[in-house]
Amino acid sequence: MLHWKTGKVALLTAVVLAGCPAAPIVASTRALAQNTVKLELWSRQDPSGPLRAGNVVKAAERLNKELAAEGSAKRVQVVVRESPAPGFDDDALQLLRVFGIGQGPDTFIAAHEWICAFQADGFVLKLD
């Protein structure tokens, strides 16, 4: 399970660093210099797996602590939207619809059976 946690932190780190400008930001106060990357996470509202979205939120909190310890003003905020879809198939179909009109979330949690459909339509990036 540690590799999943590390992977989530690595993914969040990559997202934060991808938004880093090449030139330093000059601001008169630390509050003005702080840069928060907001990620929208969609997850199925599921009492059998309540930590699915919670694990990503905890990974962001861990990353924020590490960024603060390094003196960085960058932060990650995960905004969770839980779908009331009755099953994983309904949830995946809803995601495919919103991605199809360009309104999909930054990240999502879906059943592994649907990964190929998301990849075939260009909604999932290979990370290797």
PDB file of C-alpha atoms in Angstrom:
ATOM      1  CA  MET A   1       0.000   0.000   0.000  1.00  0.00           C
ATOM      2  CA  LEU A   2       2.956   2.315   0.539  1.00  0.00           C
ATOM      3  CA  HIS A   3       3.640   2.517  -3.206  1.00  0.00           C
ATOM      4  CA  TRP A   4       0.092   3.795  -3.821  1.00  0.00           C
ATOM      5  CA  LYS A   5       0.526   6.511  -1.199  1.00  0.00           C
ATOM      6  CA  THR A   6       3.908   7.439  -2.632  1.00  0.00           C
ATOM      7  CA  GLY A   7       2.400   7.457  -6.112  1.00  0.00           C
ATOM      8  CA  LYS A   8      -0.367   9.825  -5.056  1.00  0.00           C
ATOM      9  CA  VAL A   9       2.122  12.191  -3.437  1.00  0.00           C
ATOM     10  CA  ALA A  10       4.321  11.974  -6.537  1.00  0.00           C
ATOM     11  CA  LEU A  11       1.345  12.743  -8.769  1.00  0.00           C
ATOM     12  CA  LEU A  12       0.335  15.722  -6.654  1.00  0.00           C
ATOM     13  CA  THR A  13       3.958  16.926  -6.609  1.00  0.00           C
ATOM     14  CA  ALA A  14       4.111  16.688 -10.400  1.00  0.00           C
ATOM     15  CA  VAL A  15       0.906  18.709 -10.724  1.00  0.00           C
ATOM     16  CA  VAL A  16       2.238  21.417  -8.408  1.00  0.00           C
ATOM     17  CA  LEU A  17       5.621  21.571 -10.115  1.00  0.00           C
ATOM     18  CA  ALA A  18       4.044  21.661 -13.564  1.00  0.00           C
ATOM     19  CA  GLY A  19       2.382  24.907 -12.534  1.00  0.00           C
ATOM     20  CA  CYS A  20       5.653  26.455 -11.305  1.00  0.00           C
ATOM     21  CA  PRO A  21       6.753  29.463 -13.345  1.00  0.00           C
ATOM     22  CA  ALA A  22      10.368  29.671 -14.435  1.00  0.00           C
ATOM     23  CA  ALA A  23      10.866  33.128 -12.950  1.00  0.00           C
ATOM     24  CA  PRO A  24      10.376  33.689  -9.230  1.00  0.00           C
ATOM     25  CA  ILE A  25       7.217  35.414  -8.095  1.00  0.00           C
ATOM     26  CA  VAL A  26       7.904  38.665  -6.315  1.00  0.00           C
ATOM     27  CA  ALA A  27       5.244  39.694  -3.819  1.00  0.00           C
ATOM     28  CA  SER A  28       5.176  42.107  -0.937  1.00  0.00           C
ATOM     29  CA  THR A  29       3.719  39.588   1.483  1.00  0.00           C
ATOM     30  CA  ARG A  30       3.915  35.852   1.923  1.00  0.00           C
ATOM     31  CA  ALA A  31       0.116  35.632   1.604  1.00  0.00           C
ATOM     32  CA  LEU A  32       0.256  37.212  -1.845  1.00  0.00           C
ATOM     33  CA  ALA A  33       3.057  34.904  -2.906  1.00  0.00           C
ATOM     34  CA  GLN A  34       1.202  31.749  -1.905  1.00  0.00           C
ATOM     35  CA  ASN A  35       0.014  29.779  -4.897  1.00  0.00           C
ATOM     36  CA  THR A  36      -2.668  27.144  -4.433  1.00  0.00           C
ATOM     37  CA  VAL A  37      -3.239  24.510  -7.075  1.00  0.00           C
ATOM     38  CA  LYS A  38      -6.851  23.392  -6.871  1.00  0.00           C
ATOM     39  CA  LEU A  39      -7.593  19.860  -8.074  1.00  0.00           C
ATOM     40  CA  GLU A  40     -11.129  18.647  -8.629  1.00  0.00           C
ATOM     41  CA  LEU A  41     -11.514  14.970  -7.701  1.00  0.00           C
ATOM     42  CA  TRP A  42     -14.606  12.990  -8.636  1.00  0.00           C
ATOM     43  CA  SER A  43     -15.357   9.846  -6.717  1.00  0.00           C
ATOM     44  CA  ARG A  44     -18.355   7.600  -6.305  1.00  0.00           C
ATOM     45  CA  GLN A  45     -20.206   8.115  -3.042  1.00  0.00           C
ATOM     46  CA  ASP A  46     -19.631   4.633  -1.686  1.00  0.00           C
ATOM     47  CA  PRO A  47     -20.073   3.545   1.938  1.00  0.00           C
ATOM     48  CA  SER A  48     -17.995   0.421   1.233  1.00  0.00           C
ATOM     49  CA  GLY A  49     -14.979   2.512   0.221  1.00  0.00           C
ATOM     50  CA  PRO A  50     -15.143   5.834   2.057  1.00  0.00           C
ATOM     51  CA  LEU A  51     -11.374   6.288   2.011  1.00  0.00           C
ATOM     52  CA  ARG A  52     -11.049   6.314  -1.770  1.00  0.00           C
ATOM     53  CA  ALA A  53     -11.291  10.096  -1.979  1.00  0.00           C
ATOM     54  CA  GLY A  54     -10.014  10.552   1.572  1.00  0.00           C
ATOM     55  CA  ASN A  55      -6.672   8.990   0.668  1.00  0.00           C
ATOM     56  CA  VAL A  56      -6.084  11.594  -2.041  1.00  0.00           C
ATOM     57  CA  VAL A  57      -7.036  14.408   0.342  1.00  0.00           C
ATOM     58  CA  LYS A  58      -4.605  13.029   2.941  1.00  0.00           C
ATOM     59  CA  ALA A  59      -1.870  12.792   0.305  1.00  0.00           C
ATOM     60  CA  ALA A  60      -2.412  16.482  -0.514  1.00  0.00           C
ATOM     61  CA  GLU A  61      -2.215  17.366   3.186  1.00  0.00           C
ATOM     62  CA  ARG A  62       1.042  15.418   3.454  1.00  0.00           C
ATOM     63  CA  LEU A  63       2.431  17.148   0.382  1.00  0.00           C
ATOM     64  CA  ASN A  64       1.418  20.566   1.764  1.00  0.00           C
ATOM     65  CA  LYS A  65       3.313  19.826   4.994  1.00  0.00           C
ATOM     66  CA  GLU A  66       6.397  18.851   3.003  1.00  0.00           C
ATOM     67  CA  LEU A  67       6.130  21.986   0.854  1.00  0.00           C
ATOM     68  CA  ALA A  68       5.779  24.149   3.967  1.00  0.00           C
ATOM     69  CA  ALA A  69       8.803  22.475   5.559  1.00  0.00           C
ATOM     70  CA  GLU A  70      10.813  23.323   2.442  1.00  0.00           C
ATOM     71  CA  GLY A  71       9.675  26.947   2.621  1.00  0.00           C
ATOM     72  CA  SER A  72       7.576  26.772  -0.528  1.00  0.00           C
ATOM     73  CA  ALA A  73       4.453  28.899  -0.832  1.00  0.00           C
ATOM     74  CA  LYS A  74       2.863  26.341  -3.162  1.00  0.00           C
ATOM     75  CA  ARG A  75      -0.101  24.373  -1.829  1.00  0.00           C
ATOM     76  CA  VAL A  76      -2.504  21.760  -3.173  1.00  0.00           C
ATOM     77  CA  GLN A  77      -6.213  21.827  -2.438  1.00  0.00           C
ATOM     78  CA  VAL A  78      -8.308  18.798  -3.385  1.00  0.00           C
ATOM     79  CA  VAL A  79     -11.983  19.567  -3.934  1.00  0.00           C
ATOM     80  CA  VAL A  80     -13.965  16.320  -3.753  1.00  0.00           C
ATOM     81  CA  ARG A  81     -17.208  15.809  -5.645  1.00  0.00           C
ATOM     82  CA  GLU A  82     -18.936  12.570  -4.745  1.00  0.00           C
ATOM     83  CA  SER A  83     -21.296  11.153  -7.331  1.00  0.00           C
ATOM     84  CA  PRO A  84     -24.558   9.620  -6.122  1.00  0.00           C
ATOM     85  CA  ALA A  85     -24.447   7.122  -9.028  1.00  0.00           C
ATOM     86  CA  PRO A  86     -25.887   3.761  -7.939  1.00  0.00           C
ATOM     87  CA  GLY A  87     -22.929   1.777  -9.293  1.00  0.00           C
ATOM     88  CA  PHE A  88     -19.467   2.026 -10.818  1.00  0.00           C
ATOM     89  CA  ASP A  89     -20.816   1.599 -14.367  1.00  0.00           C
ATOM     90  CA  ASP A  90     -23.240   4.510 -13.973  1.00  0.00           C
ATOM     91  CA  ASP A  91     -20.465   6.579 -12.429  1.00  0.00           C
ATOM     92  CA  ALA A  92     -18.073   5.813 -15.301  1.00  0.00           C
ATOM     93  CA  LEU A  93     -20.701   6.625 -17.928  1.00  0.00           C
ATOM     94  CA  GLN A  94     -21.381   9.958 -16.225  1.00  0.00           C
ATOM     95  CA  LEU A  95     -17.643  10.730 -16.261  1.00  0.00           C
ATOM     96  CA  LEU A  96     -17.370   9.827 -19.956  1.00  0.00           C
ATOM     97  CA  ARG A  97     -20.257  12.193 -20.713  1.00  0.00           C
ATOM     98  CA  VAL A  98     -18.738  15.157 -18.888  1.00  0.00           C
ATOM     99  CA  PHE A  99     -15.296  14.497 -20.364  1.00  0.00           C
ATOM    100  CA  GLY A 100     -16.942  14.371 -23.798  1.00  0.00           C
ATOM    101  CA  ILE A 101     -18.174  17.952 -23.422  1.00  0.00           C
ATOM    102  CA  GLY A 102     -14.910  19.194 -21.905  1.00  0.00           C
ATOM    103  CA  GLN A 103     -16.212  19.498 -18.342  1.00  0.00           C
ATOM    104  CA  GLY A 104     -14.438  16.567 -16.677  1.00  0.00           C
ATOM    105  CA  PRO A 105     -12.569  16.742 -13.379  1.00  0.00           C
ATOM    106  CA  ASP A 106      -8.796  16.964 -12.980  1.00  0.00           C
ATOM    107  CA  THR A 107      -8.659  13.537 -11.358  1.00  0.00           C
ATOM    108  CA  PHE A 108     -11.167  10.785 -10.766  1.00  0.00           C
ATOM    109  CA  ILE A 109     -11.570   7.445  -9.083  1.00  0.00           C
ATOM    110  CA  ALA A 110     -13.267   4.797 -11.199  1.00  0.00           C
ATOM    111  CA  ALA A 111     -13.487   1.035 -11.474  1.00  0.00           C
ATOM    112  CA  HIS A 112     -10.448  -0.480 -13.182  1.00  0.00           C
ATOM    113  CA  GLU A 113     -12.657  -2.137 -15.819  1.00  0.00           C
ATOM    114  CA  TRP A 114     -13.266   1.301 -17.315  1.00  0.00           C
ATOM    115  CA  ILE A 115      -9.638   2.431 -17.679  1.00  0.00           C
ATOM    116  CA  CYS A 116      -9.393   1.247 -21.315  1.00  0.00           C
ATOM    117  CA  ALA A 117     -12.532   3.180 -22.284  1.00  0.00           C
ATOM    118  CA  PHE A 118     -11.158   6.353 -20.709  1.00  0.00           C
ATOM    119  CA  GLN A 119      -7.764   5.818 -22.356  1.00  0.00           C
ATOM    120  CA  ALA A 120      -9.256   5.043 -25.783  1.00  0.00           C
ATOM    121  CA  ASP A 121     -11.155   8.332 -25.702  1.00  0.00           C
ATOM    122  CA  GLY A 122      -8.052  10.253 -24.592  1.00  0.00           C
ATOM    123  CA  PHE A 123      -9.181  11.028 -21.039  1.00  0.00           C
ATOM    124  CA  VAL A 124      -6.366   9.140 -19.259  1.00  0.00           C
ATOM    125  CA  LEU A 125      -2.658   9.847 -19.627  1.00  0.00           C
ATOM    126  CA  LYS A 126       0.004   7.156 -19.456  1.00  0.00           C
ATOM    127  CA  LEU A 127       2.490   8.034 -16.734  1.00  0.00           C
ATOM    128  CA  ASP A 128       5.419   5.926 -17.919  1.00  0.00           C
TER     129      ASP A 128
END
